[in-house]
Coordinates of C-alpha atoms and ligand atoms in Angstrom, one line a residue:
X1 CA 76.8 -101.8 67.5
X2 CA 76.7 -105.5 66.3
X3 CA 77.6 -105.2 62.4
X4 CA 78.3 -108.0 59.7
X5 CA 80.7 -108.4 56.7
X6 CA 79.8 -110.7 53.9
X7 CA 83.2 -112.3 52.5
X8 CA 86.2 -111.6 53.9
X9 CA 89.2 -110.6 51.1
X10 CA 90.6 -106.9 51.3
X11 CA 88.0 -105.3 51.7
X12 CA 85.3 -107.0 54.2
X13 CA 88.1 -108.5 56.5
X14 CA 90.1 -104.7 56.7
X15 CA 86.9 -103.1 57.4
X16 CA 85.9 -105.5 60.2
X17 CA 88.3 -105.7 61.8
X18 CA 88.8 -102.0 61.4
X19 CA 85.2 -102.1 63.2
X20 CA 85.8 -104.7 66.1
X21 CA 89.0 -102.5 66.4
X22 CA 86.7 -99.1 67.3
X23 CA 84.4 -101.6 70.0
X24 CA 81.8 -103.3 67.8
X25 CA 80.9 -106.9 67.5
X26 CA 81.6 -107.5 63.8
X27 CA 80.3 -110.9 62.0
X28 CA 82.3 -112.3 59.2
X29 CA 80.6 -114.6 57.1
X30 CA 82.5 -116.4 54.4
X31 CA 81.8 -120.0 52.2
X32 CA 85.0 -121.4 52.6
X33 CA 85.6 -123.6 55.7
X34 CA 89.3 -124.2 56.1
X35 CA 88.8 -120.2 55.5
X36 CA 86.7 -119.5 58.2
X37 CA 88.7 -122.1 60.3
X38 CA 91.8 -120.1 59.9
X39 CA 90.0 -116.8 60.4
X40 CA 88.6 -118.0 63.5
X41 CA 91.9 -119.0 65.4
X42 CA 93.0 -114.9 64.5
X43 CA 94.9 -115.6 61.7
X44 CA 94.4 -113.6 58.4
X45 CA 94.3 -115.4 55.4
X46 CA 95.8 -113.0 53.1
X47 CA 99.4 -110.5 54.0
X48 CA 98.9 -106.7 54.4
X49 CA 100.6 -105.1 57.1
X50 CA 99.6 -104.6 60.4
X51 CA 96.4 -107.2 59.8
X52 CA 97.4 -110.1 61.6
X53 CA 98.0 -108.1 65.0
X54 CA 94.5 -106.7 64.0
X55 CA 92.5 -109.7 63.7
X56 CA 94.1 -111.6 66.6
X57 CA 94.0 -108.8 69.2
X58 CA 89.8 -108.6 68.2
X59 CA 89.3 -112.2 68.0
X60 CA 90.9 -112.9 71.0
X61 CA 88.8 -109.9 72.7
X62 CA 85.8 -111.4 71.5
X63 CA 84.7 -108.7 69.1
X64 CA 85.8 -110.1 65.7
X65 CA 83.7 -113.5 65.1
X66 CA 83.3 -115.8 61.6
X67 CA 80.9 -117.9 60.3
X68 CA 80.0 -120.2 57.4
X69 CA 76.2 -119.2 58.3
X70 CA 74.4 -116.5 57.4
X71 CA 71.7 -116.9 59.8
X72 CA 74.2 -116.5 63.0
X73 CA 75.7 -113.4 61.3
X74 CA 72.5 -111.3 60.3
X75 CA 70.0 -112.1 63.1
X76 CA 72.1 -109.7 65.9
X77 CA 73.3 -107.1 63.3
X78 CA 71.8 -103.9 63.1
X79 CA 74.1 -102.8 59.6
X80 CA 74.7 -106.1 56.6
X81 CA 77.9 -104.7 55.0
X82 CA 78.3 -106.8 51.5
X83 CA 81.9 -106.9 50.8
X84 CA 81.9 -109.4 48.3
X85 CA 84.1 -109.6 44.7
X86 CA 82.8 -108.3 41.7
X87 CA 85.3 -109.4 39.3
X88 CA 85.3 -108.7 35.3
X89 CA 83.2 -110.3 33.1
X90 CA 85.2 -110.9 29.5
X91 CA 82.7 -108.2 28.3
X92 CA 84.4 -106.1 30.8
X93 CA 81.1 -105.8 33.1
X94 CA 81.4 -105.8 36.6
X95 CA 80.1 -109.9 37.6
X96 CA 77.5 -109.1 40.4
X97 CA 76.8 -112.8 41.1
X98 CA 77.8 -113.0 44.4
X99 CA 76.3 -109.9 45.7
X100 CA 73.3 -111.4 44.3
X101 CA 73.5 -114.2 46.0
X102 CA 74.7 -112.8 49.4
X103 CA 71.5 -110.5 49.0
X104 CA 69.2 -113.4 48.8
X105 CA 70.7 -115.1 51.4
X106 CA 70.5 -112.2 54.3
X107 CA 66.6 -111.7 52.5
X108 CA 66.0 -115.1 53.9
X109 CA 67.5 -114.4 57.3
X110 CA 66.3 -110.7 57.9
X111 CA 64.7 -110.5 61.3
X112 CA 63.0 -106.7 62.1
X113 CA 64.9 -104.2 60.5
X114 CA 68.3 -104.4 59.4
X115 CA 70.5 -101.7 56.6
X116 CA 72.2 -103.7 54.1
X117 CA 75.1 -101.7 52.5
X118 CA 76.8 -102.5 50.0
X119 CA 80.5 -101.4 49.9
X120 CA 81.5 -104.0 46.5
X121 CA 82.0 -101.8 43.8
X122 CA 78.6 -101.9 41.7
X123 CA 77.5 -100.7 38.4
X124 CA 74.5 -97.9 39.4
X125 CA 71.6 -99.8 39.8
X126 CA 72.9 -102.7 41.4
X127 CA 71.9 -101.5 44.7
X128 CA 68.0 -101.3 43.2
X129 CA 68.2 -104.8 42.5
X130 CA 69.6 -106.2 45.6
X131 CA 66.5 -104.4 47.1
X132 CA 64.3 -106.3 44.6
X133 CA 65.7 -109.7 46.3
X134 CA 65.5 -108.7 49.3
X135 CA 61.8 -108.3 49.2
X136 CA 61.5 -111.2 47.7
X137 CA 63.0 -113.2 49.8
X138 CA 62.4 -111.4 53.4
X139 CA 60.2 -113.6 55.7
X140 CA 56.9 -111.1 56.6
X141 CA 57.0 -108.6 59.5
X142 CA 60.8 -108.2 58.5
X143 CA 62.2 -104.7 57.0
X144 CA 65.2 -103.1 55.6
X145 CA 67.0 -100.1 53.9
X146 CA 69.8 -100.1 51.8
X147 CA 72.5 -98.2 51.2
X148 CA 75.9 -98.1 49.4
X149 CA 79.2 -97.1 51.4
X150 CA 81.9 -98.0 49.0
X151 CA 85.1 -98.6 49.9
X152 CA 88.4 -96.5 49.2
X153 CA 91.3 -98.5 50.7
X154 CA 94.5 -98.9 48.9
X155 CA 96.1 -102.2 49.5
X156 CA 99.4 -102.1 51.5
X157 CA 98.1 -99.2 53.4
X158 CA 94.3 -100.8 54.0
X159 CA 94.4 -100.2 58.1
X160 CA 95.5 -96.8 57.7
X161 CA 92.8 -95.9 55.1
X162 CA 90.0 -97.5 56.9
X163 CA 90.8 -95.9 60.3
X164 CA 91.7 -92.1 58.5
X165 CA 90.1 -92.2 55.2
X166 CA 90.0 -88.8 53.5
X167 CA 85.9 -88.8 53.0
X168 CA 82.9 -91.8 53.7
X169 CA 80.4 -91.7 51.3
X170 CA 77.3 -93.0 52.2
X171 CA 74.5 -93.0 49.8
X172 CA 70.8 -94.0 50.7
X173 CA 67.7 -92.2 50.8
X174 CA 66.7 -93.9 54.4
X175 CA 67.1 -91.1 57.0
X176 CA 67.1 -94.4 59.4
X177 CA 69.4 -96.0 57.4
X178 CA 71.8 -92.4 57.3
X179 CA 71.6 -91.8 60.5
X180 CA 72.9 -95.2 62.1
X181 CA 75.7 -95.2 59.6
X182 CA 76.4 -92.1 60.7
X183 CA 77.0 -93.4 64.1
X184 CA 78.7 -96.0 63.1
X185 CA 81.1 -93.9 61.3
X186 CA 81.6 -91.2 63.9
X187 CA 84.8 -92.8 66.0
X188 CA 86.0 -92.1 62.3
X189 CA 87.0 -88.6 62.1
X190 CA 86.6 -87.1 58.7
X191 CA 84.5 -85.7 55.9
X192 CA 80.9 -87.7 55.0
X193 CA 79.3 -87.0 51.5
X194 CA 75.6 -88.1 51.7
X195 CA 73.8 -88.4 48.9
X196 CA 71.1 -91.3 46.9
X197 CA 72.5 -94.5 46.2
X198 CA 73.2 -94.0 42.5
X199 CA 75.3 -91.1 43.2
X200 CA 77.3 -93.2 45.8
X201 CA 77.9 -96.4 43.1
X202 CA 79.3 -93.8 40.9
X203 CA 81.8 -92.3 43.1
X204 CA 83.4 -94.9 43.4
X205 CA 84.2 -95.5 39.6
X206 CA 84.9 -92.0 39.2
X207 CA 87.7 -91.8 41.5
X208 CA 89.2 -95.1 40.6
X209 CA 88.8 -93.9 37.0
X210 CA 90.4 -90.4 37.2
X211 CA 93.1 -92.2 39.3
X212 CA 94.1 -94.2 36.1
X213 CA 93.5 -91.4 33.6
X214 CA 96.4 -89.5 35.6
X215 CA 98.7 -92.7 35.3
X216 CA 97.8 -93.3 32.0
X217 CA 98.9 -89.9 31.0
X218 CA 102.0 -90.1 32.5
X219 CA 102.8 -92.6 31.0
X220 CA 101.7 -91.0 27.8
X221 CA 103.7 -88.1 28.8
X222 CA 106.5 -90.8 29.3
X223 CA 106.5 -91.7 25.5
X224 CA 106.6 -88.9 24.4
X225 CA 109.5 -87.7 26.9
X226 CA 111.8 -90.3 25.1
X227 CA 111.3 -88.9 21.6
X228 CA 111.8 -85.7 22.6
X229 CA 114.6 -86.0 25.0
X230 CA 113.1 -85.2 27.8
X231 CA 113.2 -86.4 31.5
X232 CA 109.4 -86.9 32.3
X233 CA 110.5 -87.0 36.0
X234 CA 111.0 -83.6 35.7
X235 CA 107.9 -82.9 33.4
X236 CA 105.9 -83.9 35.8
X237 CA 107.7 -82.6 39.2
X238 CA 107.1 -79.0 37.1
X239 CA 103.3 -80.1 35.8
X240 CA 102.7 -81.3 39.6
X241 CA 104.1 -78.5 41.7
X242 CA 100.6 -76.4 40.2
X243 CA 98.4 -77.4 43.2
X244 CA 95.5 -77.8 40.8
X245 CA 97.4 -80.6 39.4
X246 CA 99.3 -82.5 42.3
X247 CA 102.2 -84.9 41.8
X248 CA 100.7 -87.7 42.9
X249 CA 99.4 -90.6 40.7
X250 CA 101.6 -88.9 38.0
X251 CA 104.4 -91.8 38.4
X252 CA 104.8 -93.5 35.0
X253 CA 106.4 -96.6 34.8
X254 CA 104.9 -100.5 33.2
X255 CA 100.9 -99.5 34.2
X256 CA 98.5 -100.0 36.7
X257 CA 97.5 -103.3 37.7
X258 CA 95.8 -105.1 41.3
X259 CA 92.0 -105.8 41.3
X260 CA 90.1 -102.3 41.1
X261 CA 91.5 -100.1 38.7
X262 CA 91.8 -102.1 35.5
X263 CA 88.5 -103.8 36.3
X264 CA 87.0 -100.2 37.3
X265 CA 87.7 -98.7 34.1
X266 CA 86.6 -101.3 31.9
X267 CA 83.7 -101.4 34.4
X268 CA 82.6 -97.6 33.3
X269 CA 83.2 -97.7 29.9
X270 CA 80.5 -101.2 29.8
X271 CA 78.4 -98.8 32.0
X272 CA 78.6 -96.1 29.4
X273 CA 77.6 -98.2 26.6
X274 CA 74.8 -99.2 28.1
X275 CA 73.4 -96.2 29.2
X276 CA 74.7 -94.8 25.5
X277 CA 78.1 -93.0 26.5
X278 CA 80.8 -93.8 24.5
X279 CA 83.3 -93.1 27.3
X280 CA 86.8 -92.3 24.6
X281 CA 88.9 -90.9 27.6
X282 CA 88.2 -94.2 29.3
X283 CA 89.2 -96.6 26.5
X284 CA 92.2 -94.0 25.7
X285 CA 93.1 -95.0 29.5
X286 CA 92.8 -98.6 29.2
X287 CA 94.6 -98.7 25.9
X288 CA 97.6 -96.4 26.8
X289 CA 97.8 -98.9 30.5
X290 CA 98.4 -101.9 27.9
X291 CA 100.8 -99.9 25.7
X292 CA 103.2 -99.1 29.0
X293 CA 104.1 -102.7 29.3
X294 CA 104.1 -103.6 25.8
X295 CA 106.8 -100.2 25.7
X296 CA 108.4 -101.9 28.4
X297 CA 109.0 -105.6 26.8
X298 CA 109.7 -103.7 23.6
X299 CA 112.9 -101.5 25.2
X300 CA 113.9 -105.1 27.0
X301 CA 113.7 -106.9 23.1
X302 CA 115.8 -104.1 21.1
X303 CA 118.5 -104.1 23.6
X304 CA 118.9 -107.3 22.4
X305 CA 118.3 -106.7 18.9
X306 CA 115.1 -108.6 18.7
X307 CA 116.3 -111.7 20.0
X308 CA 115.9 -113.1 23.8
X309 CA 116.6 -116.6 23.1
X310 CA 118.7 -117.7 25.9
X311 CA 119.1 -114.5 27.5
X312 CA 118.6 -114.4 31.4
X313 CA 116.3 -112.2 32.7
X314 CA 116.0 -111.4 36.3
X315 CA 112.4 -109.6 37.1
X316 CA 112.5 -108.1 40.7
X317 CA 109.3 -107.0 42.0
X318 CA 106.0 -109.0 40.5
X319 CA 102.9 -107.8 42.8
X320 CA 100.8 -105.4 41.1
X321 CA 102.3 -103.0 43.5
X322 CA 104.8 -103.1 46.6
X323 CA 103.6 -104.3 50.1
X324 CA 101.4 -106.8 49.0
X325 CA 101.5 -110.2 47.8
X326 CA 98.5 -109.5 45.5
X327 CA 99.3 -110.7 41.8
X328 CA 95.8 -110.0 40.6
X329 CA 96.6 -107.8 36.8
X330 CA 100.2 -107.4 37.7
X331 CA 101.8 -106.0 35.1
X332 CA 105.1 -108.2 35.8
X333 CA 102.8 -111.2 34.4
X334 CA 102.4 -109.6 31.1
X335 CA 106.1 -108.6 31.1
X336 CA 107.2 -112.5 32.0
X337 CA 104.9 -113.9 29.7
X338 CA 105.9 -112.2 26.6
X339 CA 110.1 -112.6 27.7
X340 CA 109.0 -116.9 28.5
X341 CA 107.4 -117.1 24.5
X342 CA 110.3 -115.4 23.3
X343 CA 112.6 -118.1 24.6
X344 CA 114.4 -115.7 27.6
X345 CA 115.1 -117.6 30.4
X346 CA 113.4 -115.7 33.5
X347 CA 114.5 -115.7 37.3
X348 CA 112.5 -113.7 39.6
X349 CA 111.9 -112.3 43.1
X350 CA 110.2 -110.5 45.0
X351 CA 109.6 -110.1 48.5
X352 CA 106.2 -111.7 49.1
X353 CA 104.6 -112.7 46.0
X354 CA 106.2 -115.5 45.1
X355 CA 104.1 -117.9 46.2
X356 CA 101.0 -116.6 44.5
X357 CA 103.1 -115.3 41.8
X358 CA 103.9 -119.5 41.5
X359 CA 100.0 -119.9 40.9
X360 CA 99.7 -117.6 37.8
X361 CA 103.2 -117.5 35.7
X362 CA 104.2 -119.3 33.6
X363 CA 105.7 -122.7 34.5
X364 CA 109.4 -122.4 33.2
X365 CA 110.1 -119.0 35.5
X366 CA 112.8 -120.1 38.2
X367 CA 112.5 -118.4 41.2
X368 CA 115.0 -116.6 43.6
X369 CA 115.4 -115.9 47.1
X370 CA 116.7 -112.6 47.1
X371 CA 117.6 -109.9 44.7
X372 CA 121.3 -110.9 44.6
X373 CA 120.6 -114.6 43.9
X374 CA 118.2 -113.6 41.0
X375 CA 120.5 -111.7 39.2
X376 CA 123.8 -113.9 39.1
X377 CA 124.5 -114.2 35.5
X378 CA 121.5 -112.5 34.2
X379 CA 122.1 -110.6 30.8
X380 CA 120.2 -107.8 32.3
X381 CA 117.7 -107.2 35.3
X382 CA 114.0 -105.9 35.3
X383 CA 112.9 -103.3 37.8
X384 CA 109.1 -104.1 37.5
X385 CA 107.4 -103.2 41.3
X386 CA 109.1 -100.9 43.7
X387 CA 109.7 -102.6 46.5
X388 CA 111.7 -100.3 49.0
X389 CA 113.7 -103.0 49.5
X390 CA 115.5 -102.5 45.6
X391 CA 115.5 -98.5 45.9
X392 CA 118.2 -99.6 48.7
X393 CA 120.1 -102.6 46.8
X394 CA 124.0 -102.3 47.1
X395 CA 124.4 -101.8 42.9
X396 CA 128.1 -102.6 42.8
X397 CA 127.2 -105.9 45.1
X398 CA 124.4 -106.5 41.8
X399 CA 126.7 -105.6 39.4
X400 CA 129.3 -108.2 40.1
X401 CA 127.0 -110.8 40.1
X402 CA 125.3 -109.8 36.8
X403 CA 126.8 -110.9 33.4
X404 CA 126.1 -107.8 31.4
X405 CA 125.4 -104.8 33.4
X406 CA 121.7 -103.7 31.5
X407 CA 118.8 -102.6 33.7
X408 CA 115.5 -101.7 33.0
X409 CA 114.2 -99.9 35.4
X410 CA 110.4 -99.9 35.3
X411 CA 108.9 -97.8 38.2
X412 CA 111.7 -95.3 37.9
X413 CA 113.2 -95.8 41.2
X414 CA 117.0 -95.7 40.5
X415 CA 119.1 -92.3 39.4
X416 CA 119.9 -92.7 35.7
X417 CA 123.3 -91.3 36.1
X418 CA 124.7 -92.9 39.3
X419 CA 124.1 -96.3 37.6
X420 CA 125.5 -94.9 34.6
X421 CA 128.6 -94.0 36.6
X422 CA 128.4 -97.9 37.7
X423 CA 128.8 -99.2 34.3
X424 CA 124.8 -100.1 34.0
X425 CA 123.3 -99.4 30.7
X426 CA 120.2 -97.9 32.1
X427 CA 116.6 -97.6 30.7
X428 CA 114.3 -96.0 32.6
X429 CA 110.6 -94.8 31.7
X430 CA 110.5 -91.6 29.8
X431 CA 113.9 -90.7 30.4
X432 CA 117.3 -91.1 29.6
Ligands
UDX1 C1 93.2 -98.5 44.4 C2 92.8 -97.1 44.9 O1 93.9 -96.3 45.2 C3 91.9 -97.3 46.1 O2 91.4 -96.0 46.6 C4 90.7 -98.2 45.8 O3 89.9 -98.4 46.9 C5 91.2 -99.5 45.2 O4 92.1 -99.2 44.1 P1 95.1 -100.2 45.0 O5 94.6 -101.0 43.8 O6 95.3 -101.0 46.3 O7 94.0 -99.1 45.3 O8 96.5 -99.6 44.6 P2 97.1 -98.2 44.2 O9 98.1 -97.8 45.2 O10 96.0 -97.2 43.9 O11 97.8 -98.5 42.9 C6 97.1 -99.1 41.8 C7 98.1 -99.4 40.6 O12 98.5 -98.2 40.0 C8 99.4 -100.1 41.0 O13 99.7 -101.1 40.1 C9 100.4 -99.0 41.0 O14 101.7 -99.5 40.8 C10 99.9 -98.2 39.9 N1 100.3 -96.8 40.0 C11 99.9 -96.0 41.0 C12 101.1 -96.2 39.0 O15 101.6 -96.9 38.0 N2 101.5 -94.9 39.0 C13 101.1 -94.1 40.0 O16 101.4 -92.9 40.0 C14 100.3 -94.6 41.0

């Protein structure tokens, strides 16, 4: 099949070349021409593994292809994937400009019939109203369907999820439109949920959203672990071995951050109100993800009995999450910010954020090149993203360089008492 990808971040660019991958000629079209430029020679723009071998090995076969021009894109495609951003509004409503926009620029190009499937994560509805443009801006004699397919790739495991994902949901009420992306999901062996397009827009918030609920109440669980004494490790090891419940997405730690789920729950608590649901488990969620990093600053500020000035911090880890050098919501800008206006001095790593991580902190942070650099004379070091590379740090190698032996360790990856046994004065999350 010939198929084409409006905008290229996580999402469109995985997915395509995911596609080009499996033997289809897949279109990229994106706005940005040193962009485009770069994507054309085979070289992704952004780092998650195993996507640069992807896109070179399908650009040099000739399957992967990019434009700045809609018209080259859309004409040969049978199936318009939209895969553009839909960031927050300060409302917390999903911004649907650009989908907007990329709808009314494949109306104007639509030749015969063509699927347009969106797989940007939209408020229900939204799919309605990129139908609306496209009629209105569809030359005569041309037809379409739509269709929403969202998307459920994690980043740092994107190429995996794409090529095995658990289900594909595809929601339209074309039996055209079902059945080519059908086919064009078939060398993709799993599960397909079909069902109307409103349905498949809200699948896609609900699983986002009930993956947060169970962080944020583990982390809930987390607070109230320390004022009891207990080890919420261990709470939740016994609350997850019931296989109604499951372990995972039950790891507590400074809160979720990266570009879908704090912007997905917001998202469906605006979509509530506007349909008249006041979504209270939603903004109980939200609420209790902003308390586990204020928690967090809080345990680093009465170590040092409420006064940072001049105390060295070093921060490993700042991506919202390991493998990726994505610093969109990280929680370790929160974290930085409040130790920079309380007059710490902050030195930071992490394995492949730092550049983009350079873009968004403040200006004072230094940064370091490894763990071991960051931490020489620190007062204490913060644990804020588990990068495998700290589970494995040599701890008597830190310790030396450290000036006070104080860790924080904010993802929970280190054993309380074998740093203990080290001479660290350990905090953990919800345990001792
Ligand atoms: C998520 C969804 O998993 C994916 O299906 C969807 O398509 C996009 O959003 P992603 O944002 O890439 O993917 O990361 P994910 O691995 O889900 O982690 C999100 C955040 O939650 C990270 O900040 C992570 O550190 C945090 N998290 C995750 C926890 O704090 N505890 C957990 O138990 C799990």
């Amino acid at each position: 099949m010939t198929i084409s990808f409006i905008g290229h971040g996580y999402v469109g660019l995985v997915t395509a070349a995911v596609f080009a991958d499996l033997g289809n000629t897949v279109w990229v079209v994106g706005r940005t021409k040193e962009k485009i430029e770069t994507l054309k020679k085979g070289i992704a723009t952004f780092y998650e593994p195993g996507l640069s071998e992807l896109v070179k090995r399908n650009v040099d076969a000739g399957r992967l292809l990019f434009t700045l021009n809609y018209h080259e894109a859309v004409v040969p495609s049978e199936v318009i994937f939209i895969t553009v951003g839909t960031p927050p509004k300060d409302n917390g409503e999903a911004d649907l400009k650009e989908i907007f926009n990329a709808a009314k620029e494949i109306g104007k190009n639509l030749v015969g019939y063509k699927v347009v499937a969106v797989k940007s994560t939209v408020p229900p509805g939204t799919n309605k109203k990129v139908a609306a443009i496209l009629d209105e801006t569809k030359p005569t004699g041309s037809s379409f369907a739509i269709a929403s397919v969202p998307e459920f790739l994690r980043q740092g495991q994107a190429i995996g999820d794409t090529m095995h994902p658990q289900r594909v949901v595809i929601g339209t009420t074309s039996d055209r439109a079902q059945k080519l992306l059908v086919d064009l999901h078939k060398p993709i062996n799993t599960k397909i949920v079909v069902c109307n397009v409103e349905t498949a827009e809200l699948i896609k918030y609900a699983a986002n959203s009930m993956l947060s609920v169970k962080i944020s109440f583990a982390n809930a669980m987390a607070f109230l672990s320390e004022k009891v004494g207990a080890d919420v490790e261990k709470v939740l090891d016994g609350v997850g071995l019931d296989h109604r419940i499951g372990r995972s997405f039950l790891y507590p730690g400074v809160g979720y951050g990266g570009s879908c789920f704090p912007k997905d729950v917001k998202a469906l608590i605006a979509i509530g109100k506007e349909y008249g649901y006041d979504f209270t488990l939603l903004k109980a969620t939200d609420a209790i993800n902003d308390e586990a990093r204020l928690y967090f600053i809080e345990k680093i500020r009465n170590h040092f009995h409420g006064d940072l000035q001049g105390k060295t911090i070093a921060v490993l880890g700042l991506s919202f999450k390991p493998d990726t050098d994505d610093m969109r919501f990280a929680p370790s800008i929160t974290i930085i910010e409040a130790l920079i206006k309380e007059k710490a001095r902050v030195v930071a790593y992490d394995p492949a954020a730092i550049p983009n991580a350079k873009k968004v902190l403040p200006k004072d942070v230094i940064f370091a090149t490894s763990p071991y650099e960051a931490v020489k004379d620190a007062d204490a070091v913060a644990v804020v993203t588990e990068w495998n590379e700290f589970r494995q740090l040599d701890m008597v190698k830190l310790a030396k360089g450290l000036k006070e032996r104080v860790l924080f360790d904010g993802r929970n990856i280190y054993d309380p008492q074998t740093l203990k046994d080290l001479g660290y004065t350990y905090y953990g999350v919800g345990r001792m």
